[in-house]
mmCIF file of N, CA and C in Angstrom:
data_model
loop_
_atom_site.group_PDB
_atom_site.id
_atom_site.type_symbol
_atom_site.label_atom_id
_atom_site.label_comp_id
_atom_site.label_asym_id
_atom_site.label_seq_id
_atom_site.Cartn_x
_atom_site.Cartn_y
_atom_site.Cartn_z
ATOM 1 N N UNK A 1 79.042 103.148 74.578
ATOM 2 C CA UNK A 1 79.767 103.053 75.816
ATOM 3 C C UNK A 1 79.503 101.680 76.424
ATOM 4 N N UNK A 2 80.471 101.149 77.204
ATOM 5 C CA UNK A 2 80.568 99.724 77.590
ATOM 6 C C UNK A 2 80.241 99.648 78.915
ATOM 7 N N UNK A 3 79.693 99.409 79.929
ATOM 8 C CA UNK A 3 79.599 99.541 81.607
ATOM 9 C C UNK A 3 79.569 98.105 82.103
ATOM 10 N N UNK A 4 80.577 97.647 82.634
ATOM 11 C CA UNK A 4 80.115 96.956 83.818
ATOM 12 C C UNK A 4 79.178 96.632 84.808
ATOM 13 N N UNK A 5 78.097 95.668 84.383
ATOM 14 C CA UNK A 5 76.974 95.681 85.699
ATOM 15 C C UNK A 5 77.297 95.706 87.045
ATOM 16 N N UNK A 6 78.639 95.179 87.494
ATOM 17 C CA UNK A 6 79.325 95.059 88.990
ATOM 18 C C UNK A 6 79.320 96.421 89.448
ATOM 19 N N UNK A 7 80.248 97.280 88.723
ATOM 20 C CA UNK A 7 80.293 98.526 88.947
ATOM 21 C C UNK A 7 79.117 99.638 88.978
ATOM 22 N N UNK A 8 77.901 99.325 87.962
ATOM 23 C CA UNK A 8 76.785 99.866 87.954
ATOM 24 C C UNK A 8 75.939 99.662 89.177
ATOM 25 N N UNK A 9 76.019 98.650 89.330
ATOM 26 C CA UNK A 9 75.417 98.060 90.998
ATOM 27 C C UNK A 9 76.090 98.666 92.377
ATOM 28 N N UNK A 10 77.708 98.788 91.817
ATOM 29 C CA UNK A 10 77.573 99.983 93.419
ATOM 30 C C UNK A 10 77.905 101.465 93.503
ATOM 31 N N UNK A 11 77.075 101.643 92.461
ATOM 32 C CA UNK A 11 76.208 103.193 92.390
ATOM 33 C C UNK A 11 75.257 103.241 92.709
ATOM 34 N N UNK A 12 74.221 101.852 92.022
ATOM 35 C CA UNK A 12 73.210 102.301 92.103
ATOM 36 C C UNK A 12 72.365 100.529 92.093
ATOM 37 N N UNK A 13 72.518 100.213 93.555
ATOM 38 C CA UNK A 13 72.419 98.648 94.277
ATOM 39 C C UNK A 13 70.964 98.593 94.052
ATOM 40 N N UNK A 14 70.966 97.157 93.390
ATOM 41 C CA UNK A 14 69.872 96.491 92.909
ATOM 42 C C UNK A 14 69.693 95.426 93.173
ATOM 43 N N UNK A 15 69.087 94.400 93.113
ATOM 44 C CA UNK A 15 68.733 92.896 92.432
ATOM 45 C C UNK A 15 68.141 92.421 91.657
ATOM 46 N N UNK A 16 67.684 93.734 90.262
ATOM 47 C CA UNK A 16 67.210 93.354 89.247
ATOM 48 C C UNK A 16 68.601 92.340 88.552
ATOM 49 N N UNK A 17 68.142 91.860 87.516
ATOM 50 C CA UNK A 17 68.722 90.743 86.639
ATOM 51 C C UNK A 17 69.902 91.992 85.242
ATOM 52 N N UNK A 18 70.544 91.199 84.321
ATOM 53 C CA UNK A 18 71.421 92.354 83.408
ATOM 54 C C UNK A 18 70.237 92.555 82.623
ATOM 55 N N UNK A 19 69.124 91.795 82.218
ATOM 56 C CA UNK A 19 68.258 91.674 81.461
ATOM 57 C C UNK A 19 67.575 92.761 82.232
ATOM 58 N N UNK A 20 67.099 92.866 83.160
ATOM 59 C CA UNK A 20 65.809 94.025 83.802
ATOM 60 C C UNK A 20 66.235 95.328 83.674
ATOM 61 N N UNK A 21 67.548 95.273 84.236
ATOM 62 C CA UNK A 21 68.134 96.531 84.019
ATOM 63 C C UNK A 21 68.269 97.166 83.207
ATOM 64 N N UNK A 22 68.723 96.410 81.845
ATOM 65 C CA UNK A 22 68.607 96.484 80.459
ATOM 66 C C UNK A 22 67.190 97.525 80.007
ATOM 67 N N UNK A 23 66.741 96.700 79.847
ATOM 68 C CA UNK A 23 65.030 97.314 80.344
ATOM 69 C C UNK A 23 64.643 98.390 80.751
ATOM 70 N N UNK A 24 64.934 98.545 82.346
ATOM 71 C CA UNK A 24 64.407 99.574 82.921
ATOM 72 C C UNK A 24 65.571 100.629 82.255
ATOM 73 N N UNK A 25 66.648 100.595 82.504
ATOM 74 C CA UNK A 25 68.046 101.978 81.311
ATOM 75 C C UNK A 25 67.189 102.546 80.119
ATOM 76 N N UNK A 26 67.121 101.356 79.039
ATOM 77 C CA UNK A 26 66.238 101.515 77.908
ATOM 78 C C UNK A 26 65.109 102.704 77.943
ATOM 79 N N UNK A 27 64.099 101.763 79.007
ATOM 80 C CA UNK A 27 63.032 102.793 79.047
ATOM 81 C C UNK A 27 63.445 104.303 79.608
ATOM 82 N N UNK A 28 64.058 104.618 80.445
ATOM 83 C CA UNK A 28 64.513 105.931 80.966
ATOM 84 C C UNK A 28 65.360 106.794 79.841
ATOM 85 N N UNK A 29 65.494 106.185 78.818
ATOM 86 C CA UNK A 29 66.237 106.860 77.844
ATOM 87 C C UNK A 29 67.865 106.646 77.461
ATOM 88 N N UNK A 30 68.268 105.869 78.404
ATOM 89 C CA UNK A 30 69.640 105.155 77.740
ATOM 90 C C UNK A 30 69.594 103.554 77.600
ATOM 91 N N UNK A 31 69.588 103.613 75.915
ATOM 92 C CA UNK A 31 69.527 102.737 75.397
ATOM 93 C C UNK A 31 70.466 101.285 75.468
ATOM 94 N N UNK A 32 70.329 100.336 75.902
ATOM 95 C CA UNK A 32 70.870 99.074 75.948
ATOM 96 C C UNK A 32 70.902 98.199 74.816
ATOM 97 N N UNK A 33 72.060 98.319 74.013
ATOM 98 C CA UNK A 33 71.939 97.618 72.401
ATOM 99 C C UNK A 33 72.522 96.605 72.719
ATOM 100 N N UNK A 34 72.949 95.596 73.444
ATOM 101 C CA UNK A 34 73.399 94.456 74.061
ATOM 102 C C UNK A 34 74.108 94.178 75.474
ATOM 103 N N UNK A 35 74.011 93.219 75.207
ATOM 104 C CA UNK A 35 74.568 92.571 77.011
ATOM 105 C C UNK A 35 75.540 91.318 76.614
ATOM 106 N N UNK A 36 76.674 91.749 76.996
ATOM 107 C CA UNK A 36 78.149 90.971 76.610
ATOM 108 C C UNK A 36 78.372 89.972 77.557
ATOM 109 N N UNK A 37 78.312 88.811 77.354
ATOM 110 C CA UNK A 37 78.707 87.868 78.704
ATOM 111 C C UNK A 37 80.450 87.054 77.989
ATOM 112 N N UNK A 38 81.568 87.964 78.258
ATOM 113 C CA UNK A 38 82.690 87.401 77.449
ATOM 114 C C UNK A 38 83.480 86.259 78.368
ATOM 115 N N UNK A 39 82.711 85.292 79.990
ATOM 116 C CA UNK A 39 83.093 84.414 80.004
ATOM 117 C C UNK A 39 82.113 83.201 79.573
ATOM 118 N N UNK A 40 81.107 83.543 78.900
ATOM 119 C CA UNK A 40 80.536 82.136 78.425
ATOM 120 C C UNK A 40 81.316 81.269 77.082
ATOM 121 N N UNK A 41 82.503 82.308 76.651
ATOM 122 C CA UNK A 41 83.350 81.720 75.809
ATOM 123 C C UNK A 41 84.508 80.953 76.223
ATOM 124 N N UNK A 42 84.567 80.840 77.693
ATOM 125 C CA UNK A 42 85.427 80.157 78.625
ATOM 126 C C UNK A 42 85.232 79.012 79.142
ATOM 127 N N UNK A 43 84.936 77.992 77.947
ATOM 128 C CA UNK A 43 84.307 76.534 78.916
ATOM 129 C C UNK A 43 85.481 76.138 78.679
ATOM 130 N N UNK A 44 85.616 75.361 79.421
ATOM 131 C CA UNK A 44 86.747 74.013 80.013
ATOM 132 C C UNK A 44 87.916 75.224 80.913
ATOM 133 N N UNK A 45 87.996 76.623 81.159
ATOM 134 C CA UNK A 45 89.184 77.007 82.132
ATOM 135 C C UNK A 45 88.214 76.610 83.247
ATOM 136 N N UNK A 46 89.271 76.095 84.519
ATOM 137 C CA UNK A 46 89.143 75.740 85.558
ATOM 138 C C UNK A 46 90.001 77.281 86.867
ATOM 139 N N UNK A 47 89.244 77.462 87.478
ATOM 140 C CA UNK A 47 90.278 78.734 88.424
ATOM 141 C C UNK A 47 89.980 77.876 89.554
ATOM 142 N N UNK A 48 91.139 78.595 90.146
ATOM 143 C CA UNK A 48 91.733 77.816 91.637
ATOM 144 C C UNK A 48 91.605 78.917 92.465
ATOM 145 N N UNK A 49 91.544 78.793 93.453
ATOM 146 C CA UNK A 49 92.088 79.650 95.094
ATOM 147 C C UNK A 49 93.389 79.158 95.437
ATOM 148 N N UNK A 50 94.428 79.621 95.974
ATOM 149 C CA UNK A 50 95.469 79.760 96.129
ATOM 150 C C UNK A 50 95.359 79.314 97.717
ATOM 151 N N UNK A 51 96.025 78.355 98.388
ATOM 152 C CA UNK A 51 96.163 78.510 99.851
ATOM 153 C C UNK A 51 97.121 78.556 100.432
ATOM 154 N N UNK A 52 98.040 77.605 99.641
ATOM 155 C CA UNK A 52 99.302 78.120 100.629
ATOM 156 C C UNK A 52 100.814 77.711 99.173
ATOM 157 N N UNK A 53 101.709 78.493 99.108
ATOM 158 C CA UNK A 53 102.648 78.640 98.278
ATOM 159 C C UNK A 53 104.106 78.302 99.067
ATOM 160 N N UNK A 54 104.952 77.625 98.681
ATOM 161 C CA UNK A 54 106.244 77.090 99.351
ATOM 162 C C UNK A 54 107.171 77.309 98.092
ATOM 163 N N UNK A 55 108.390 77.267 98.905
ATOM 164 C CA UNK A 55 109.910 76.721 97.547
ATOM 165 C C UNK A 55 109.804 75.199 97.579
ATOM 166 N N UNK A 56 109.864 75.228 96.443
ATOM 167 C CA UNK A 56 110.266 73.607 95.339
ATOM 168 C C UNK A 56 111.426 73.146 96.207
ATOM 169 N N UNK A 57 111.167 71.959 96.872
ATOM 170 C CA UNK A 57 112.460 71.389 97.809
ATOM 171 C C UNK A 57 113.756 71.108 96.514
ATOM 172 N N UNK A 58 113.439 70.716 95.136
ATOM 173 C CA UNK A 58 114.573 70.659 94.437
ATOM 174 C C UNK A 58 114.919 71.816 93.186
ATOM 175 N N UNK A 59 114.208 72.936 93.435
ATOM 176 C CA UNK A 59 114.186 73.784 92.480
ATOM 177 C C UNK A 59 114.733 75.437 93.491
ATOM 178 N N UNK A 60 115.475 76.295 92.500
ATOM 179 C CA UNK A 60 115.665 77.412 92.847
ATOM 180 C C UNK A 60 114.547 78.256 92.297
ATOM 181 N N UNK A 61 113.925 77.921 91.137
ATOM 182 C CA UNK A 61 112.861 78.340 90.035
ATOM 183 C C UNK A 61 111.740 78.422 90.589
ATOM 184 N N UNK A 62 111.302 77.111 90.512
ATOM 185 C CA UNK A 62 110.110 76.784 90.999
ATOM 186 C C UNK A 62 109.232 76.603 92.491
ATOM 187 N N UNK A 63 107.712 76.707 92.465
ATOM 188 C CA UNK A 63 107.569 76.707 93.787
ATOM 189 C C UNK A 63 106.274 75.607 94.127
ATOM 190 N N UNK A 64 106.186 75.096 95.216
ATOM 191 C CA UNK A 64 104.676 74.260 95.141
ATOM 192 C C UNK A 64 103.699 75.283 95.576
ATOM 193 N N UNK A 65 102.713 74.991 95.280
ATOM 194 C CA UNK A 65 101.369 75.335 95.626
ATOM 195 C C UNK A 65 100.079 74.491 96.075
ATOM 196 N N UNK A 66 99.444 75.206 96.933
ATOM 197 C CA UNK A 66 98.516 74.123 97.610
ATOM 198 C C UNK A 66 97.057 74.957 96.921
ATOM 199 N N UNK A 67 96.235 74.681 96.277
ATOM 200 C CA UNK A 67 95.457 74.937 95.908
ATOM 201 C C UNK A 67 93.631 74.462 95.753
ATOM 202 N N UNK A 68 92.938 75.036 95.701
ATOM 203 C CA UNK A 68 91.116 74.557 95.512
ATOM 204 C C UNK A 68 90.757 74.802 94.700
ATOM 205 N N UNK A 69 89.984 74.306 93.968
ATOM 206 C CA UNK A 69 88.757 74.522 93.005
ATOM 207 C C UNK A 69 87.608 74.000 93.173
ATOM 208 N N UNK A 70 87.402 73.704 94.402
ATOM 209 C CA UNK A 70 85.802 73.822 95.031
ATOM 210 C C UNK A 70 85.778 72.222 94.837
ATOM 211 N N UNK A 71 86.655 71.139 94.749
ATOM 212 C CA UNK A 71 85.863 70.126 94.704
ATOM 213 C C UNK A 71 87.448 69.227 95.110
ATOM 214 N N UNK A 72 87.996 69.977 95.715
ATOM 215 C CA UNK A 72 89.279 69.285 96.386
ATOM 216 C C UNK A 72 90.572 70.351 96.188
ATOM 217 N N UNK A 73 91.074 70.189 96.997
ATOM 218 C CA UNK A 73 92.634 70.406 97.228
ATOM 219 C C UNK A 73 93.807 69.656 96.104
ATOM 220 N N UNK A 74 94.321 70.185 95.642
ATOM 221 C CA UNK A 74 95.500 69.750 94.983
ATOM 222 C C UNK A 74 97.245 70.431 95.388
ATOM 223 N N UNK A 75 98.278 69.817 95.188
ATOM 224 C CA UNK A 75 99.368 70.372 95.008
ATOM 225 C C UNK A 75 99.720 70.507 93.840
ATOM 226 N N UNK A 76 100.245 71.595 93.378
ATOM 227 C CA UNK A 76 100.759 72.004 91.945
ATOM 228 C C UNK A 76 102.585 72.498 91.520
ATOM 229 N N UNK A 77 102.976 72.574 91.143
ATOM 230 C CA UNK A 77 104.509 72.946 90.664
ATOM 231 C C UNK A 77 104.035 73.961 89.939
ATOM 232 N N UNK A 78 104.341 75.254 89.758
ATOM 233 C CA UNK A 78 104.522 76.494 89.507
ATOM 234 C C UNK A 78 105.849 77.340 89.065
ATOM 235 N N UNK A 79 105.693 78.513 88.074
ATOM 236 C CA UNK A 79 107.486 78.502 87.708
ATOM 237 C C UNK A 79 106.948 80.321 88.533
ATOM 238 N N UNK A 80 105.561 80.496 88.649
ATOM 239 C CA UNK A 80 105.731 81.894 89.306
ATOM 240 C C UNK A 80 105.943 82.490 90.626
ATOM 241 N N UNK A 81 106.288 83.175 91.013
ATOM 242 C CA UNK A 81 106.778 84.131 92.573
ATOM 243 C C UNK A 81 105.731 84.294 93.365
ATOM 244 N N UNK A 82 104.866 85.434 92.073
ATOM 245 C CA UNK A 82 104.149 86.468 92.656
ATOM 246 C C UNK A 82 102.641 85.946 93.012
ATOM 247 N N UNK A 83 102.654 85.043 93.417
ATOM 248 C CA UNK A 83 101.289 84.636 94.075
ATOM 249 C C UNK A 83 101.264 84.529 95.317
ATOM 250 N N UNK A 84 99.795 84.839 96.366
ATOM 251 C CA UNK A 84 99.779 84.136 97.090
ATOM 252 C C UNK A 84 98.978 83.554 97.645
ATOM 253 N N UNK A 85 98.449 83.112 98.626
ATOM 254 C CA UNK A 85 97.539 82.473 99.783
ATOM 255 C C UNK A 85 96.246 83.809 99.130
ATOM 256 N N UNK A 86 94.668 83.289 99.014
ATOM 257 C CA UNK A 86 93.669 84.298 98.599
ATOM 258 C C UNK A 86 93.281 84.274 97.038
ATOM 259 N N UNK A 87 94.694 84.546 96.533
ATOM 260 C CA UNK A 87 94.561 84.482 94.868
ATOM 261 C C UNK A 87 93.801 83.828 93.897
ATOM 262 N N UNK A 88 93.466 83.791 93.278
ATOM 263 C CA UNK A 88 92.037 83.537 92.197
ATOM 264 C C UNK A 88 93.038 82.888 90.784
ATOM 265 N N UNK A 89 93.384 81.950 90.636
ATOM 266 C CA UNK A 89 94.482 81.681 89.440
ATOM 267 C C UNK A 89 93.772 80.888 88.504
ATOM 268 N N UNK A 90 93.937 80.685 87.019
ATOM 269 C CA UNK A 90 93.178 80.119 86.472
ATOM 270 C C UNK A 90 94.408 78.249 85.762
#
């Protein structure tokens, strides 16, 4: 079975480490045969925050976007709708 530590934590709120927990599960009798970290296979994506989304002054399609990634503001051209202001985009 696969569990989420996020989700395990608000059952049952901790600040042990995935490693301690690991551990302490183990010892209580459910066994921990690994610990999956499937974004350390994600170097070089960059995610943004979303702040503010407009229509493309020359596009029916497209839209601008005002966006962060923690080390400045950018404007972007976008072909999607469904975003908005909050959003987590990569």
């Amino acid at each position: 079975m696969k569990i989420v530590v996020s989700w395990l934590k608000e059952y049952c709120p901790t600040d042990l480490s995935s490693e301690e927990l690991a551990e302490l599960l183990t010892a209580k009798g459910a066994e921990v045969e690994e610990i999956e970290r499937p974004w350390d296979r994600l170097k070089g994506v960059v995610v943004a925050r979303v702040l503010e989304v407009r229509d493309h002054p020359n596009s029916d399609t497209l839209c601008l976007a005002r966006v962060t990634t923690g080390d400045g503001e950018r404007e972007v051209v976008v072909g999607v709708r469904n975003m908005k202001p909050g959003d987590l985009v990569p």
